[in-house]
């Protein structure tokens, strides 16, 4: 029973919604334009708007007498209600959130329509906490003066189960054809949009059905491809009478895209970013400012121009589309097209970049210095550094040339390294070269090269390994302190220091890498032997206890098993190490390189010279001497000039 209090409550709620209801007066050439304008003014979506036609518009004749549409447009009260409720709960939502909430909780809907002589029902079930369709309301809508009969049990079933978004016949009514809804079709002059204008049916008249609307449009010559069936279905469910309703649109032409290059690298250097750790910290030494590529690597692909897709007006008139334009690609240095004619690939290793719109690969990277601005440098070509390499940074490249001082850092090249000044390693600097190293001086640094080390001033307190020669030449040309190993020759003017205060060890006639490996294996062999002996004592103790007690506790039994297993592992490892040691020793004995140490001026007392593992310790200063190997002995002879003729690298001299 509806009470007065209930009416008052409903009216109050309606008043609050109406109070929030904003309405705008809009005049525009079309309804769509008016709705778009109102959506901006009301700050909402077009789908949330409803409107009333104040005055219908007209295109006139040849634009004479043209009259705009005059509409009163306001927001759907249901959407306002949702927003108001959310706001009262302390939440702020936008239209997308309101729409999402409406979808999660949606009331059930039903539609009763009369087509031909049939009464039809469509039921949409509620979603979430939405309210189900009221059976009584459906029955009331079906019962009408012109209703002949209906199936109430079927209606109950459909209200409960839904109709799967389709209309189902539930009864018949007395049909009077003369008061049917009338469907008019209106097409814009440019044949791009089609509207229906439907008059409301009278009592006992049929509603406008999907089939009748579509048939009317086809009869007017509108091609089926342009008919928007979803719009017709929308109208059938929620008809808007005596107002144009858009149900057809032309197929618009789509212009083809122009050809373009799809790059496989970052073309804007400003977008290259430093490496970020898993914890979100930026590693400022890994700034990733160089994009390395190798020969044959794809750098970009030409995407061909697309053909345009023609359109069609509502009456089938062809609408032409533009085809995309081709482009001519100009290539920079050291790149080429692959066999397919569309892929740009690198011809050499280097840095890929875009120079004046052209893709190029540069084999040389020029840097003012290596510091916080550059971070660590990793490059597959040659790096030329005008200034210094500051402490703590790495430079890895094919070839490296540094014109400034190299501080405590790490340099590694697969080719040559050229230091116009030198390096202060401070005991932690490290240099590796796949070929040779040139420098003015080397201080407190570890050096490993596959060919030669050529120094013009001095080597001080450094550990240097060269697979060929170590040659110090120039005005000072001295070696003071450190451990130097070379397969062929070590040459200098002065070696050691007066008084022998700094230990200087030179080794020649050996394979430095094999020698280092031999030393490593021998130490490991000694450690394993000690471990084996200690475990063997523990095993003997446990076995003696087992012999006396006839049985060991479970934990000691497990320990005995583990110790025996470890003894077997060590025994196998010792066998492998012994075999490798014997192989290395045989290799060192069979070396063809005799090895010599050549001192042009003076070698000071205290210097230790190993020639093929034979020690010659200098007891007294000697001048102009060559240390060499003969018949298992280390001997001394007159000074000999260096045997190797080593050219200076391009652009660098030792003067």
Coordinates of C-alpha atoms in Angstrom, one line a residue, residues 221-518:
X221 CA 17.9 2.6 -51.7
X222 CA 20.3 2.6 -48.7
X223 CA 22.8 -0.2 -49.1
X224 CA 22.8 -2.9 -46.4
X225 CA 26.5 -2.4 -45.5
X226 CA 25.7 1.1 -44.2
X227 CA 22.8 0.1 -42.0
X228 CA 23.7 0.0 -38.3
X229 CA 21.5 -2.8 -37.0
X230 CA 22.6 -2.2 -33.4
X231 CA 21.1 1.3 -33.7
X232 CA 17.8 -0.1 -35.0
X233 CA 17.7 -2.6 -32.1
X234 CA 18.4 0.3 -29.7
X235 CA 15.5 2.3 -31.2
X236 CA 13.1 -0.7 -31.0
X237 CA 13.8 -1.1 -27.3
X238 CA 13.7 2.7 -26.5
X239 CA 11.9 4.5 -29.3
X240 CA 12.1 8.2 -29.7
X241 CA 9.1 9.4 -31.6
X242 CA 9.0 12.3 -34.1
X243 CA 12.7 13.0 -33.7
X244 CA 15.4 12.0 -36.2
X245 CA 17.3 8.9 -35.0
X246 CA 20.6 8.0 -36.6
X247 CA 20.6 4.4 -37.9
X248 CA 22.9 4.4 -40.9
X249 CA 26.3 5.9 -41.8
X250 CA 28.4 5.8 -44.9
X251 CA 31.5 3.8 -45.1
X252 CA 34.2 6.4 -44.9
X253 CA 37.3 6.1 -47.1
X254 CA 40.5 5.3 -45.3
X255 CA 43.6 6.9 -46.8
X256 CA 46.7 4.6 -47.0
X257 CA 49.6 5.3 -44.7
X258 CA 52.8 6.6 -46.2
X259 CA 55.9 4.4 -46.2
X260 CA 58.2 4.9 -43.2
X261 CA 61.2 3.5 -41.5
X262 CA 60.8 1.4 -38.4
X263 CA 64.0 1.8 -36.4
X264 CA 65.5 -0.9 -34.2
X265 CA 67.4 1.6 -32.1
X266 CA 66.6 4.8 -30.2
X267 CA 66.9 7.7 -32.6
X268 CA 66.7 10.4 -30.0
X269 CA 69.9 10.4 -27.8
X270 CA 68.1 12.3 -25.1
X271 CA 65.9 9.3 -24.4
X272 CA 68.8 6.9 -23.7
X273 CA 68.6 6.2 -19.9
X274 CA 70.9 4.9 -17.2
X275 CA 70.5 1.4 -16.0
X276 CA 68.1 1.0 -13.0
X277 CA 68.6 -1.7 -10.5
X278 CA 65.9 -4.0 -9.2
X279 CA 65.6 -1.8 -6.1
X280 CA 65.0 1.2 -8.3
X281 CA 68.4 2.9 -7.8
X282 CA 70.1 4.5 -10.8
X283 CA 73.6 3.2 -11.7
X284 CA 75.3 6.4 -12.8
X285 CA 78.2 4.4 -14.1
X286 CA 76.0 2.6 -16.6
X287 CA 74.5 5.5 -18.5
X288 CA 73.9 3.4 -21.7
X289 CA 74.7 6.4 -23.9
X290 CA 76.3 4.2 -26.7
X291 CA 74.2 2.0 -28.9
X292 CA 76.5 -0.8 -30.1
X293 CA 75.8 -2.8 -33.2
X294 CA 77.7 -5.5 -35.0
X295 CA 78.2 -6.1 -38.7
X296 CA 75.1 -7.6 -40.3
X297 CA 72.8 -6.5 -37.5
X298 CA 69.4 -5.1 -38.7
X299 CA 69.1 -1.4 -37.9
X300 CA 65.7 -0.5 -39.5
X301 CA 63.1 -1.8 -41.8
X302 CA 61.2 0.1 -44.5
X303 CA 57.5 -0.4 -44.1
X304 CA 55.9 0.0 -47.5
X305 CA 53.2 2.5 -48.3
X306 CA 49.6 1.2 -47.9
X307 CA 46.8 1.4 -50.5
X308 CA 43.8 3.4 -49.5
X309 CA 40.5 1.7 -48.8
X310 CA 37.6 3.2 -50.7
X311 CA 34.4 4.1 -49.0
X312 CA 30.7 4.0 -50.0
X313 CA 27.8 6.4 -49.5
X314 CA 24.4 5.3 -48.2
X315 CA 23.3 4.9 -51.8
X316 CA 26.4 3.0 -52.8
X317 CA 28.3 5.8 -54.5
X318 CA 32.1 5.1 -54.4
X319 CA 34.2 7.3 -52.2
X320 CA 37.8 7.4 -53.3
X321 CA 40.7 7.1 -50.9
X322 CA 44.3 8.3 -51.3
X323 CA 47.1 5.8 -51.5
X324 CA 50.1 6.2 -49.2
X325 CA 53.2 7.9 -50.6
X326 CA 56.5 6.0 -51.0
X327 CA 59.7 7.5 -49.5
X328 CA 63.3 7.4 -50.7
X329 CA 65.7 6.3 -48.0
X330 CA 69.2 7.8 -48.0
X331 CA 71.8 5.8 -46.1
X332 CA 74.7 7.1 -44.1
X333 CA 78.2 5.7 -43.7
X334 CA 78.8 2.0 -43.1
X335 CA 75.2 0.7 -43.7
X336 CA 73.5 -1.0 -46.6
X337 CA 70.2 -2.6 -47.6
X338 CA 70.0 -6.3 -47.1
X339 CA 69.0 -8.7 -49.9
X340 CA 65.3 -8.1 -49.3
X341 CA 65.7 -4.4 -50.3
X342 CA 63.9 -3.1 -47.2
X343 CA 66.1 -4.0 -44.2
X344 CA 68.9 -1.6 -43.4
X345 CA 71.9 -3.5 -41.8
X346 CA 75.3 -2.5 -40.4
X347 CA 78.3 -3.1 -42.6
X348 CA 80.8 -2.9 -39.7
X349 CA 80.8 -3.0 -35.9
X350 CA 80.3 0.4 -34.2
X351 CA 77.8 2.9 -32.8
X352 CA 74.5 3.3 -34.7
X353 CA 73.1 6.8 -34.8
X354 CA 70.9 9.1 -36.9
X355 CA 72.9 11.8 -38.6
X356 CA 70.9 14.4 -40.6
X357 CA 68.1 11.9 -41.0
X358 CA 70.5 9.2 -42.3
X359 CA 71.3 6.0 -40.5
X360 CA 75.0 5.6 -40.0
X361 CA 77.4 3.3 -38.1
X362 CA 80.5 5.0 -36.7
X363 CA 83.5 2.8 -35.9
X364 CA 85.2 5.4 -33.7
X365 CA 83.8 7.0 -30.5
X366 CA 85.3 10.3 -29.5
X367 CA 85.0 11.3 -25.9
X368 CA 86.3 14.4 -24.0
X369 CA 87.0 12.2 -20.9
X370 CA 85.6 9.2 -19.0
X371 CA 83.9 10.4 -15.9
X372 CA 80.5 10.9 -14.2
X373 CA 79.2 12.5 -17.5
X374 CA 79.9 9.4 -19.6
X375 CA 79.8 6.6 -17.0
X376 CA 81.4 3.3 -18.0
X377 CA 82.1 3.0 -21.7
X378 CA 81.5 -0.1 -23.6
X379 CA 82.0 0.1 -27.4
X380 CA 82.5 -2.4 -30.2
X381 CA 84.8 0.0 -32.1
X382 CA 87.7 2.3 -31.3
X383 CA 87.4 4.7 -28.4
X384 CA 89.5 7.9 -28.5
X385 CA 89.5 9.8 -25.3
X386 CA 90.9 13.4 -25.4
X387 CA 91.2 13.8 -21.7
X388 CA 91.6 11.5 -18.7
X389 CA 90.0 8.3 -17.5
X390 CA 89.0 9.1 -13.9
X391 CA 89.2 6.7 -11.0
X392 CA 86.7 3.9 -10.8
X393 CA 85.5 3.8 -14.4
X394 CA 85.6 1.0 -17.0
X395 CA 86.4 1.4 -20.7
X396 CA 85.8 -1.7 -22.9
X397 CA 86.3 -1.5 -26.7
X398 CA 88.0 -3.0 -29.7
X399 CA 90.8 -0.4 -29.5
X400 CA 91.4 2.3 -26.9
X401 CA 93.4 5.5 -27.2
X402 CA 93.8 7.9 -24.2
X403 CA 95.5 11.2 -24.5
X404 CA 95.2 12.1 -20.8
X405 CA 96.2 10.4 -17.6
X406 CA 94.6 7.0 -16.7
X407 CA 93.7 6.9 -13.0
X408 CA 92.9 3.7 -11.1
X409 CA 90.5 2.2 -13.5
X410 CA 89.8 -0.8 -15.8
X411 CA 90.7 -0.8 -19.5
X412 CA 90.0 -3.8 -21.8
X413 CA 90.4 -4.0 -25.5
X414 CA 90.3 -6.9 -27.9
X415 CA 92.9 -5.0 -30.0
X416 CA 95.4 -2.4 -29.0
X417 CA 95.6 0.1 -26.2
X418 CA 97.5 3.4 -26.6
X419 CA 98.1 5.7 -23.6
X420 CA 99.8 8.9 -24.7
X421 CA 100.6 9.7 -21.1
X422 CA 100.3 6.7 -18.7
X423 CA 98.5 5.1 -15.9
X424 CA 98.5 5.5 -12.1
X425 CA 96.9 2.2 -11.0
X426 CA 97.3 2.8 -7.3
X427 CA 97.6 -0.9 -6.8
X428 CA 94.1 -1.7 -8.2
X429 CA 94.3 -0.5 -11.8
X430 CA 93.9 -3.2 -14.4
X431 CA 94.6 -3.2 -18.2
X432 CA 94.0 -6.1 -20.7
X433 CA 94.7 -6.0 -24.4
X434 CA 94.1 -8.6 -27.1
X435 CA 97.1 -7.3 -28.9
X436 CA 99.6 -4.7 -27.6
X437 CA 99.9 -1.8 -25.1
X438 CA 101.8 1.4 -25.7
X439 CA 102.3 3.9 -22.8
X440 CA 104.6 6.6 -21.5
X441 CA 104.6 5.1 -18.0
X442 CA 102.9 2.3 -16.0
X443 CA 102.7 2.7 -12.2
X444 CA 101.2 0.3 -9.7
X445 CA 99.1 -1.5 -12.3
X446 CA 98.3 -5.0 -13.4
X447 CA 98.7 -5.5 -17.1
X448 CA 97.9 -8.5 -19.3
X449 CA 98.5 -8.4 -23.1
X450 CA 98.5 -11.0 -25.8
X451 CA 101.4 -9.5 -27.7
X452 CA 103.8 -6.6 -26.6
X453 CA 104.1 -3.9 -23.9
X454 CA 106.0 -0.9 -25.2
X455 CA 106.8 1.9 -22.7
X456 CA 108.8 5.1 -23.3
X457 CA 109.5 6.1 -19.8
X458 CA 109.2 3.7 -16.9
X459 CA 107.4 0.7 -15.4
X460 CA 107.1 1.0 -11.6
X461 CA 105.8 -1.5 -9.1
X462 CA 103.6 -3.2 -11.7
X463 CA 102.7 -6.8 -12.5
X464 CA 102.9 -7.2 -16.2
X465 CA 102.3 -10.3 -18.4
X466 CA 103.1 -10.2 -22.1
X467 CA 102.8 -13.2 -24.5
X468 CA 105.7 -11.7 -26.6
X469 CA 107.9 -8.8 -25.4
X470 CA 108.1 -6.1 -22.8
X471 CA 110.2 -3.2 -24.2
X472 CA 111.0 0.0 -22.3
X473 CA 112.7 2.5 -24.7
X474 CA 113.3 6.2 -24.5
X475 CA 115.4 8.6 -22.4
X476 CA 114.8 6.9 -19.0
X477 CA 113.5 3.5 -20.0
X478 CA 113.7 2.0 -16.5
X479 CA 111.9 -0.8 -14.7
X480 CA 111.7 -0.4 -10.9
X481 CA 110.0 -3.0 -8.8
X482 CA 107.2 -5.4 -9.7
X483 CA 106.9 -8.8 -11.4
X484 CA 107.2 -8.9 -15.2
X485 CA 106.7 -12.0 -17.3
X486 CA 107.3 -12.2 -21.1
X487 CA 107.6 -15.2 -23.5
X488 CA 110.4 -13.6 -25.6
X489 CA 112.3 -10.6 -24.3
X490 CA 112.3 -7.9 -21.6
X491 CA 114.4 -4.9 -22.7
X492 CA 115.2 -1.6 -20.8
X493 CA 118.1 0.8 -20.1
X494 CA 117.9 0.4 -16.3
X495 CA 116.4 -2.4 -14.2
X496 CA 116.0 -2.3 -10.4
X497 CA 116.9 0.5 -8.0
X498 CA 120.1 1.5 -6.2
X499 CA 120.4 -0.4 -2.9
X500 CA 117.8 -2.9 -4.0
X501 CA 115.1 -1.5 -1.8
X502 CA 112.3 -2.5 -4.2
X503 CA 112.0 -6.2 -5.2
X504 CA 112.1 -6.5 -9.0
X505 CA 111.5 -9.9 -10.6
X506 CA 111.7 -10.6 -14.3
X507 CA 110.8 -13.9 -16.1
X508 CA 111.4 -14.8 -19.7
X509 CA 111.4 -17.9 -21.9
X510 CA 108.1 -19.1 -20.5
X511 CA 104.4 -19.0 -21.4
X512 CA 103.1 -16.5 -18.8
X513 CA 99.6 -17.8 -18.9
X514 CA 100.7 -21.4 -18.6
X515 CA 103.1 -20.4 -15.8
X516 CA 100.3 -18.6 -13.9
X517 CA 98.0 -21.6 -14.3
X518 CA 100.8 -23.9 -13.1

